[in-house]
C-alpha atoms as a PDB file:
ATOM      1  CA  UNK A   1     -12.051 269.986-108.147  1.00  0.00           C
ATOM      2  CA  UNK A   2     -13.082 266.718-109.909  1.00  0.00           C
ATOM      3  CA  UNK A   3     -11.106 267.651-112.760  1.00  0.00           C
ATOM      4  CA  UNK A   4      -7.635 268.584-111.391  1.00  0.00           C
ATOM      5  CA  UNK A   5      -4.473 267.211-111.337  1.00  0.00           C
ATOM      6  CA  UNK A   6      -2.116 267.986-108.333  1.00  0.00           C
ATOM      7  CA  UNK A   7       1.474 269.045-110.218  1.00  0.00           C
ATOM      8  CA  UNK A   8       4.585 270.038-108.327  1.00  0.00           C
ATOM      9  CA  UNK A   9       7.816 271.002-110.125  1.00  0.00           C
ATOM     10  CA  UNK A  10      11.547 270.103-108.918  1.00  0.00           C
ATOM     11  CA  UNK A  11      14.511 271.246-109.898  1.00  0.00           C
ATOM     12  CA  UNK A  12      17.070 269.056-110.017  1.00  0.00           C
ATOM     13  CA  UNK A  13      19.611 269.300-112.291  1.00  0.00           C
ATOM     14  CA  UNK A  14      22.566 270.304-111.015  1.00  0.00           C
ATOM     15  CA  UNK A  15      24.767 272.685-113.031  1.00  0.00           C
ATOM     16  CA  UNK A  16      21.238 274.185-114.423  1.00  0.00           C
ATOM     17  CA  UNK A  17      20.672 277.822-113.445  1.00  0.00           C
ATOM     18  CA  UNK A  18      17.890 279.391-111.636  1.00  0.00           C
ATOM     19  CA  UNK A  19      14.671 278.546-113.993  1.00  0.00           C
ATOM     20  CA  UNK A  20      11.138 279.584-114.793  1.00  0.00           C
ATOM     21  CA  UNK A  21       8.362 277.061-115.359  1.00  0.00           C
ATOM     22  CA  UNK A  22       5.318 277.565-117.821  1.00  0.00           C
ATOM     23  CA  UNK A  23       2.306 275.446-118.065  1.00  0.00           C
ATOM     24  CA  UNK A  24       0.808 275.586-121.427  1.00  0.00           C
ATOM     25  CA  UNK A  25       2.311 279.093-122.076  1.00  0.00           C
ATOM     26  CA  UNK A  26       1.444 280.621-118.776  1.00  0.00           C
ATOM     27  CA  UNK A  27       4.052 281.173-115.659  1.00  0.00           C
ATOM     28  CA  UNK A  28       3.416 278.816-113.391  1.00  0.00           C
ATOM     29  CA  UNK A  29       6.612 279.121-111.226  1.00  0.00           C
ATOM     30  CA  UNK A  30      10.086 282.061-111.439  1.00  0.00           C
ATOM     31  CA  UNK A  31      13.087 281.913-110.371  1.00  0.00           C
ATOM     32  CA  UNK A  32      13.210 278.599-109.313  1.00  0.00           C
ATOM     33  CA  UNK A  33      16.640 277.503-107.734  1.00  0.00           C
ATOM     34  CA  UNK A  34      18.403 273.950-107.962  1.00  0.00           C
ATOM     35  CA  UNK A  35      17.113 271.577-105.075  1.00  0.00           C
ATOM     36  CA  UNK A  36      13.971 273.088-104.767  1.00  0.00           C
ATOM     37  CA  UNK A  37      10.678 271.442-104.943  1.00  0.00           C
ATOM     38  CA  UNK A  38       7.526 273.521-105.232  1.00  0.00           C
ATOM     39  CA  UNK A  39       4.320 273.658-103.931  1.00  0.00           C
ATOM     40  CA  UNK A  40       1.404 271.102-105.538  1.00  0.00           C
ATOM     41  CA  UNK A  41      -0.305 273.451-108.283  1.00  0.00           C
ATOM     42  CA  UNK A  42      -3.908 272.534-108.906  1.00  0.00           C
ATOM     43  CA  UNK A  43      -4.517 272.092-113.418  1.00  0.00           C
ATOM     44  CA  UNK A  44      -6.920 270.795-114.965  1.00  0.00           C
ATOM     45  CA  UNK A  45      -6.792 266.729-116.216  1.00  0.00           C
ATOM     46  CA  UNK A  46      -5.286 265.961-119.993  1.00  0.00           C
ATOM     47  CA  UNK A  47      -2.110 266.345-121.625  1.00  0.00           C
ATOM     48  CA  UNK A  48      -0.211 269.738-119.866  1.00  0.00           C
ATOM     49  CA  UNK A  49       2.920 271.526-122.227  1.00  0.00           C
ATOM     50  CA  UNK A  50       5.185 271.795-119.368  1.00  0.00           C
ATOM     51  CA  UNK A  51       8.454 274.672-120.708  1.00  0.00           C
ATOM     52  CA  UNK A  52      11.335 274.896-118.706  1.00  0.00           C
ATOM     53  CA  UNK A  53      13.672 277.929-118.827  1.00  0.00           C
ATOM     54  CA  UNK A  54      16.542 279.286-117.487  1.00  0.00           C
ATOM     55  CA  UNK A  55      15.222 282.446-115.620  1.00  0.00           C
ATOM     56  CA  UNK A  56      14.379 285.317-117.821  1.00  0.00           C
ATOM     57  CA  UNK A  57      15.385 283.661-121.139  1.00  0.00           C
ATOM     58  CA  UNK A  58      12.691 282.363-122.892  1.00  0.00           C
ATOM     59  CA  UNK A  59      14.498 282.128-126.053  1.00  0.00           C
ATOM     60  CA  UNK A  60      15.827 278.712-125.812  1.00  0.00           C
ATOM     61  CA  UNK A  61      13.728 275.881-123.639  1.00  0.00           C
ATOM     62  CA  UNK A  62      15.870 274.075-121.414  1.00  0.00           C
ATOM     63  CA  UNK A  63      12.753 271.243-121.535  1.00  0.00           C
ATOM     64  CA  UNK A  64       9.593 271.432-123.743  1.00  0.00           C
ATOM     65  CA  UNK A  65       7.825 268.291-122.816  1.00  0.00           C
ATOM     66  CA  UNK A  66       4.125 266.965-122.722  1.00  0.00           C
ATOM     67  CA  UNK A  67       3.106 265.910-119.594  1.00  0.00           C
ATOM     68  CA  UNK A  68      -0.231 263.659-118.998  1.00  0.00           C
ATOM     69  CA  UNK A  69      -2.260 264.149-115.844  1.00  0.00           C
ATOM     70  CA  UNK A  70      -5.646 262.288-114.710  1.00  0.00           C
ATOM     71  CA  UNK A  71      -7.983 263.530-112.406  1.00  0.00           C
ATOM     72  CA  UNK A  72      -7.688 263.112-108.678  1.00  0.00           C
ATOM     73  CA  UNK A  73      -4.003 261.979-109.546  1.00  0.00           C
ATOM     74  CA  UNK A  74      -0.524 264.333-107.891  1.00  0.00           C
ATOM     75  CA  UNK A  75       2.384 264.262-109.967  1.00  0.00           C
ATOM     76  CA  UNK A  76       6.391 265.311-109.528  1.00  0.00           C
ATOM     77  CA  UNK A  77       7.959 266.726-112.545  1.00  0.00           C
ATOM     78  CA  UNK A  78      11.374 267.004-112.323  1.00  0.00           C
ATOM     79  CA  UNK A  79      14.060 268.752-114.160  1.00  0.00           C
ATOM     80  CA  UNK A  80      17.119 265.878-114.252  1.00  0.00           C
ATOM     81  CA  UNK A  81      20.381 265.382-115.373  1.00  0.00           C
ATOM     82  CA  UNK A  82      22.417 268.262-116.939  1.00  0.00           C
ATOM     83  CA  UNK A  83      22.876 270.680-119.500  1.00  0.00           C
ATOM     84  CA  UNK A  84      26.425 270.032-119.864  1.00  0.00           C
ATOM     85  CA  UNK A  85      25.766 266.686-121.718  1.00  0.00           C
ATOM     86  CA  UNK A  86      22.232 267.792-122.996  1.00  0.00           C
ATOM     87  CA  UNK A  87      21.187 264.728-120.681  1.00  0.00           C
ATOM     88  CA  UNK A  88      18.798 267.113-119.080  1.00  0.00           C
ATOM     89  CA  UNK A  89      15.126 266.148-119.460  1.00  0.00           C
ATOM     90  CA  UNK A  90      11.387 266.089-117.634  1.00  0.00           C
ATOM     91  CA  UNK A  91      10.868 262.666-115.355  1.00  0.00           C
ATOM     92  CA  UNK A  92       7.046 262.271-114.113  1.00  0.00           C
ATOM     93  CA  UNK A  93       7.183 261.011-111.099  1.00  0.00           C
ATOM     94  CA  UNK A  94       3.544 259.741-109.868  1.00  0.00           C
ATOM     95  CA  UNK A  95       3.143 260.818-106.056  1.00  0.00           C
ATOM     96  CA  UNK A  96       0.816 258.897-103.698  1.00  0.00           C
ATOM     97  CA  UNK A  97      -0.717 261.024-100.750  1.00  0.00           C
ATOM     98  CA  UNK A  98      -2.676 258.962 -98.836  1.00  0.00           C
ATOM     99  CA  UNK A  99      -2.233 258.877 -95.116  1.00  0.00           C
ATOM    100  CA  UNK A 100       0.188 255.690 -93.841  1.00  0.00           C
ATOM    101  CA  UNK A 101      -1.984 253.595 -91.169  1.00  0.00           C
ATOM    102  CA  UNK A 102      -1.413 254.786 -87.646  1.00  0.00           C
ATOM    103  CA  UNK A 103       1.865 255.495 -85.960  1.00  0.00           C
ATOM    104  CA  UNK A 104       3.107 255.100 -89.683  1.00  0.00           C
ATOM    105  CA  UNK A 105       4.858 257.134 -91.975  1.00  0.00           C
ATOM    106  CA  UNK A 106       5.528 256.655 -95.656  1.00  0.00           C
ATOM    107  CA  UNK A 107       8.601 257.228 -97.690  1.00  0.00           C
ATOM    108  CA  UNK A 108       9.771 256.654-101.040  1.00  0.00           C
ATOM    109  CA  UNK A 109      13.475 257.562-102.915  1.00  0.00           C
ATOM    110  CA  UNK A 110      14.417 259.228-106.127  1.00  0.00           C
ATOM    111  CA  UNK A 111      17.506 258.748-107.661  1.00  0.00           C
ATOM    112  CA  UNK A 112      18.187 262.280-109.068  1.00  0.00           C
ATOM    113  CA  UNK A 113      22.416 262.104-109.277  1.00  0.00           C
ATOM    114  CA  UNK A 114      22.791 261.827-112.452  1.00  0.00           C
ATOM    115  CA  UNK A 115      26.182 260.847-112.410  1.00  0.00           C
ATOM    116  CA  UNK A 116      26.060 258.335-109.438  1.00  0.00           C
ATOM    117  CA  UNK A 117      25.446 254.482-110.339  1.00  0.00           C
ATOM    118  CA  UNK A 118      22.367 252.380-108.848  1.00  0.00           C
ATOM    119  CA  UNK A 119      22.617 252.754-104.833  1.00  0.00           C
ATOM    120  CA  UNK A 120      20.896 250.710-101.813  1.00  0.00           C
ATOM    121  CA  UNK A 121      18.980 252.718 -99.112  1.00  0.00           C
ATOM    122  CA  UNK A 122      19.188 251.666 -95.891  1.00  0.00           C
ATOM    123  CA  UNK A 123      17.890 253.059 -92.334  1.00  0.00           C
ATOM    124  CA  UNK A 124      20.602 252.489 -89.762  1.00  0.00           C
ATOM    125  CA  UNK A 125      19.864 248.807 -88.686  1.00  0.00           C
ATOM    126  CA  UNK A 126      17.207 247.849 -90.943  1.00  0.00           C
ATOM    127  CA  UNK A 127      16.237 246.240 -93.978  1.00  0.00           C
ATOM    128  CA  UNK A 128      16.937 248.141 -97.394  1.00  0.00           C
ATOM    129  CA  UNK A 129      14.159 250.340 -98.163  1.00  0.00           C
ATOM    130  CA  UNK A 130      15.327 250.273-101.643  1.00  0.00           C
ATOM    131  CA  UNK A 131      18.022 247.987-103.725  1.00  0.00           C
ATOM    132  CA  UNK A 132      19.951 248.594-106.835  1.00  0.00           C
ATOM    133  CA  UNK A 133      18.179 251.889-107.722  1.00  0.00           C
ATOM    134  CA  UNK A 134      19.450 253.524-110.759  1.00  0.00           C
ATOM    135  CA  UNK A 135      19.105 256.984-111.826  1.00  0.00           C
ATOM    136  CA  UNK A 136      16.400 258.636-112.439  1.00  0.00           C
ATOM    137  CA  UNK A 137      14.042 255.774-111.142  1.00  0.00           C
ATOM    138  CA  UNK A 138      11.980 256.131-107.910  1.00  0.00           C
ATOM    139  CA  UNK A 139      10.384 253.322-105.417  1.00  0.00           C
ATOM    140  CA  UNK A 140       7.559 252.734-104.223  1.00  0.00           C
ATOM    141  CA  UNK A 141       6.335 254.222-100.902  1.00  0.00           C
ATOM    142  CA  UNK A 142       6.998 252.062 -98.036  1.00  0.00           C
ATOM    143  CA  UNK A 143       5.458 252.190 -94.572  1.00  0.00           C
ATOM    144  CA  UNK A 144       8.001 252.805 -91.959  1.00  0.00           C
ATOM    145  CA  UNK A 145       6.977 253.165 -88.153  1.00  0.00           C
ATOM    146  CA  UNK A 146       6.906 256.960 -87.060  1.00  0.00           C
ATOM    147  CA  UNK A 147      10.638 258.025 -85.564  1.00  0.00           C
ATOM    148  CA  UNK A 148      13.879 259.311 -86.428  1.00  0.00           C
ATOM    149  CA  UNK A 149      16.748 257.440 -88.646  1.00  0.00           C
ATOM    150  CA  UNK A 150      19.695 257.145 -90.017  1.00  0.00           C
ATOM    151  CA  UNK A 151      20.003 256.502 -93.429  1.00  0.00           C
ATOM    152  CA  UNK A 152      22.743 255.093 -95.495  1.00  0.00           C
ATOM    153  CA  UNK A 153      23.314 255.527 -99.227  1.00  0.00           C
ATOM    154  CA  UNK A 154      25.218 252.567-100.242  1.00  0.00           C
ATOM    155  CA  UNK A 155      26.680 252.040-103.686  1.00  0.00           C
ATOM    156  CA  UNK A 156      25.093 248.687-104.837  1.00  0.00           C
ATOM    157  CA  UNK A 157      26.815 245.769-105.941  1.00  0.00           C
ATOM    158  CA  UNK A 158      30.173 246.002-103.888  1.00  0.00           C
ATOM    159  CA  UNK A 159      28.162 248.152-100.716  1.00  0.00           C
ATOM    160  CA  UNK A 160      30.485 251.217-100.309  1.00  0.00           C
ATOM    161  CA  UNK A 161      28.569 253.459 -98.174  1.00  0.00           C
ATOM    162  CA  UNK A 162      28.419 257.324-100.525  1.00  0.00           C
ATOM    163  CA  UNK A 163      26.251 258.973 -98.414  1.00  0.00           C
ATOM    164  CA  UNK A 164      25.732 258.704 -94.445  1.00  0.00           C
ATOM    165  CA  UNK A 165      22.349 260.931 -93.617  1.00  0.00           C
ATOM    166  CA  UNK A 166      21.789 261.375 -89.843  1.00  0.00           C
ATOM    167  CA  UNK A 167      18.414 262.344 -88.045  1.00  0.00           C
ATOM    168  CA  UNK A 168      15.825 262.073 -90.567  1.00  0.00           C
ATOM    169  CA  UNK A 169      12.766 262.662 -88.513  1.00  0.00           C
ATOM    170  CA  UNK A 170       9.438 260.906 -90.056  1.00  0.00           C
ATOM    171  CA  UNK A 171       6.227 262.022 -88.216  1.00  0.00           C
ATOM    172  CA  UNK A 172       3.182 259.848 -88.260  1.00  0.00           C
ATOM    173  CA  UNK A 173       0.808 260.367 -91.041  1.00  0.00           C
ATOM    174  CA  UNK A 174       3.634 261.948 -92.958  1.00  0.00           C
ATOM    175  CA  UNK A 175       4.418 261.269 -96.346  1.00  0.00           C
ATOM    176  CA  UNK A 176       7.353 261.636 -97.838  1.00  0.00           C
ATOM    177  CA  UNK A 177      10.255 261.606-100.779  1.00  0.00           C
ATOM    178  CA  UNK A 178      13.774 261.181-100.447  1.00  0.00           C
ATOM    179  CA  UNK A 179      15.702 262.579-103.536  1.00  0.00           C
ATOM    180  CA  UNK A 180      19.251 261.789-103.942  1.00  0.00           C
ATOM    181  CA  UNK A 181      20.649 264.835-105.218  1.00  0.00           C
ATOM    182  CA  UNK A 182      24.089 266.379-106.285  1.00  0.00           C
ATOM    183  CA  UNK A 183      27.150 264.813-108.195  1.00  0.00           C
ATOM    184  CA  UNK A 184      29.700 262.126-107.935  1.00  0.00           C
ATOM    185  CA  UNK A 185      31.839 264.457-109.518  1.00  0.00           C
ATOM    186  CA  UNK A 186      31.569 267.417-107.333  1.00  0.00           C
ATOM    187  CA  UNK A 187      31.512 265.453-104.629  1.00  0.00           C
ATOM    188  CA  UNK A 188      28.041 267.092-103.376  1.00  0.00           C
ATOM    189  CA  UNK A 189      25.775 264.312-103.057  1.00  0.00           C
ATOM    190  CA  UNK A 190      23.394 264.957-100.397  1.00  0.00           C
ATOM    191  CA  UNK A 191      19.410 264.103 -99.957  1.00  0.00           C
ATOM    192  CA  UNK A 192      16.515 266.159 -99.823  1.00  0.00           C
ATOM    193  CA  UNK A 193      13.703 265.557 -98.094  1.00  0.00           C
ATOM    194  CA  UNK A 194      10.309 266.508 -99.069  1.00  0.00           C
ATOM    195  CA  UNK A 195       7.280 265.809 -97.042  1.00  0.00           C
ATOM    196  CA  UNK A 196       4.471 265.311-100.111  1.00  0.00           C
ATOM    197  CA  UNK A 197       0.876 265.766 -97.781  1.00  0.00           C
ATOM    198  CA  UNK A 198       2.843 269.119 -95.841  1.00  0.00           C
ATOM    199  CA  UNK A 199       0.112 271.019 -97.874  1.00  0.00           C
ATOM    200  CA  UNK A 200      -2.907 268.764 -97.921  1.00  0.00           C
ATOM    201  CA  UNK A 201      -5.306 267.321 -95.308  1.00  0.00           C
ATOM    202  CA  UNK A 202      -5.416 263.799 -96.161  1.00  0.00           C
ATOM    203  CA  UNK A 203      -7.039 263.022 -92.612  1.00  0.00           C
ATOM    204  CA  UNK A 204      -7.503 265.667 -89.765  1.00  0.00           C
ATOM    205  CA  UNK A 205      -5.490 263.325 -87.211  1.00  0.00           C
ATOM    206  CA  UNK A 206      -2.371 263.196 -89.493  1.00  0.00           C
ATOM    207  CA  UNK A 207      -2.245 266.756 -90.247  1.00  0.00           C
ATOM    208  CA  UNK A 208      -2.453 267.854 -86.950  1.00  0.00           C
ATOM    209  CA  UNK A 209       0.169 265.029 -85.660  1.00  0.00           C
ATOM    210  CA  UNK A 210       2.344 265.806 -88.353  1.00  0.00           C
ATOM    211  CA  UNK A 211       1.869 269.889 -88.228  1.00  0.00           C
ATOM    212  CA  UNK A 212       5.175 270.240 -85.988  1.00  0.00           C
ATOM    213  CA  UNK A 213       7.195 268.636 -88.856  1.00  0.00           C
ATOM    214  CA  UNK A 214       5.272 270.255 -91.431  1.00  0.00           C
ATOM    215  CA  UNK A 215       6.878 274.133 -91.125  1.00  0.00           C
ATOM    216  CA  UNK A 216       9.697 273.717 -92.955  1.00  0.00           C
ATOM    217  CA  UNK A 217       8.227 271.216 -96.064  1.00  0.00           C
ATOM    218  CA  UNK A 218      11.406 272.230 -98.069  1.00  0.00           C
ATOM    219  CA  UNK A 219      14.184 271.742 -95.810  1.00  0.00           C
ATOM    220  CA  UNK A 220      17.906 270.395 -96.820  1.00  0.00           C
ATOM    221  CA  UNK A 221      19.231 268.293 -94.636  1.00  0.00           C
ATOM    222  CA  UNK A 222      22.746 268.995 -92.790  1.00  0.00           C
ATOM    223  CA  UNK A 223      25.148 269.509 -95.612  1.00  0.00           C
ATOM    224  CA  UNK A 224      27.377 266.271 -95.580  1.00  0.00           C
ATOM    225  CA  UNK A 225      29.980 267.464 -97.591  1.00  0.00           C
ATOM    226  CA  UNK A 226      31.182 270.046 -99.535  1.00  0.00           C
ATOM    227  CA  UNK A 227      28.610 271.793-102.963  1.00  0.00           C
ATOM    228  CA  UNK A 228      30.492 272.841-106.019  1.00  0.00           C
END
């Protein structure tokens, strides 16, 4: 509709438990378990009360936040940081779904380790997609040609690679977010990647050449190291 907003929710905090998400008092989403990122819900434009709880307790919100969406707009809200130092809290995240030009696909990161300093992102090879990228920021979406890479998380400044993350496979017409999840601490950084336009049919030709990839939207990639 003319009016709507397209909202998805991720969890990504990492010692929160399983959660439920209301929109202006109503369940939107249950159960919801760290690392995932849900579906695009369609609500209306204006100023949305998003609550976050941990499943079944609605006693005491994990995050209580007001969230602005326009019309026509597609938003990430994410649940980042942790409850262990109260740093926990609601990042918008404003997504861009629009098809890449041909034989193109588009990708963005999110720094979601809340315990990890700025990083560099860099497919095997190539120039950094991103530099100095501090949590809980995001990029912009780049075009990248269609194809499988490697990508490298590197710490910035002295270029210690954290995070090595083999075969990421980027259709064309796909459009997608890379989210740097886990700890430092627990040694279970990893990324997860999402492909935004799985669910919508920004053009006919990129749907359908991007439909193979599409089946699993909410896949983790091969574990790289051990999760706490």
């Amino acid at each position: 509709g003319g009016g709507e907003a397209q909202v998805r929710v991720a969890h990504l905090s990492p010692d929160a438990p399983n959660v439920d998400v209301y929109v202006n008092g109503e369940p939107a989403l249950t159960d919801v378990p760290y690392t995932t990122v849900s579906s695009y819900l369609s609500l209306p434009a204006g100023k949305q009360q998003v609550t976050v709880y941990a499943t079944g307790d609605t006693s005491n919100p994990v995050i209580d936040a007001p969230v602005e969406v326009a019309a026509g707009g597609a938003y990430t809200i994410a649940a980042v940081g942790l409850i262990a130092d109260s740093s926990i809290t609601a990042q918008v995240y404003q997504d861009d779904l629009r098809a890449p030009s041909a034989g193109n696909a588009k990708l963005r990161v999110i720094h979601s380790s809340p315990d990890a300093g700025p990083v560099d992102v860099v497919p095997g090879g190539g120039e950094p997609l991103v530099t100095d990228l501090a949590f809980p920021e995001n990029t912009p979406y780049a075009e990248v040609p269609a194809g499988t890479y490697t990508l490298d998380v590197n710490s910035a400044g002295p270029n210690q690679t954290v995070l090595t993350v083999p075969d990421v496979a980027l259709a064309s017409g796909g459009v997608y977010s890379a989210f740097a999840v886990g700890t430092v601490y627990a040694d279970s950084l990893d990324v997860l990647l999402v492909q935004d336009n799985a669910s919508t049919d920004a053009s006919a030709t990129a749907s359908a050449s991007a439909s193979a990839a599409a089946s699993a939207p909410e896949h983790m990639l091969p574990d790289t190291g051990g999760s706490a």
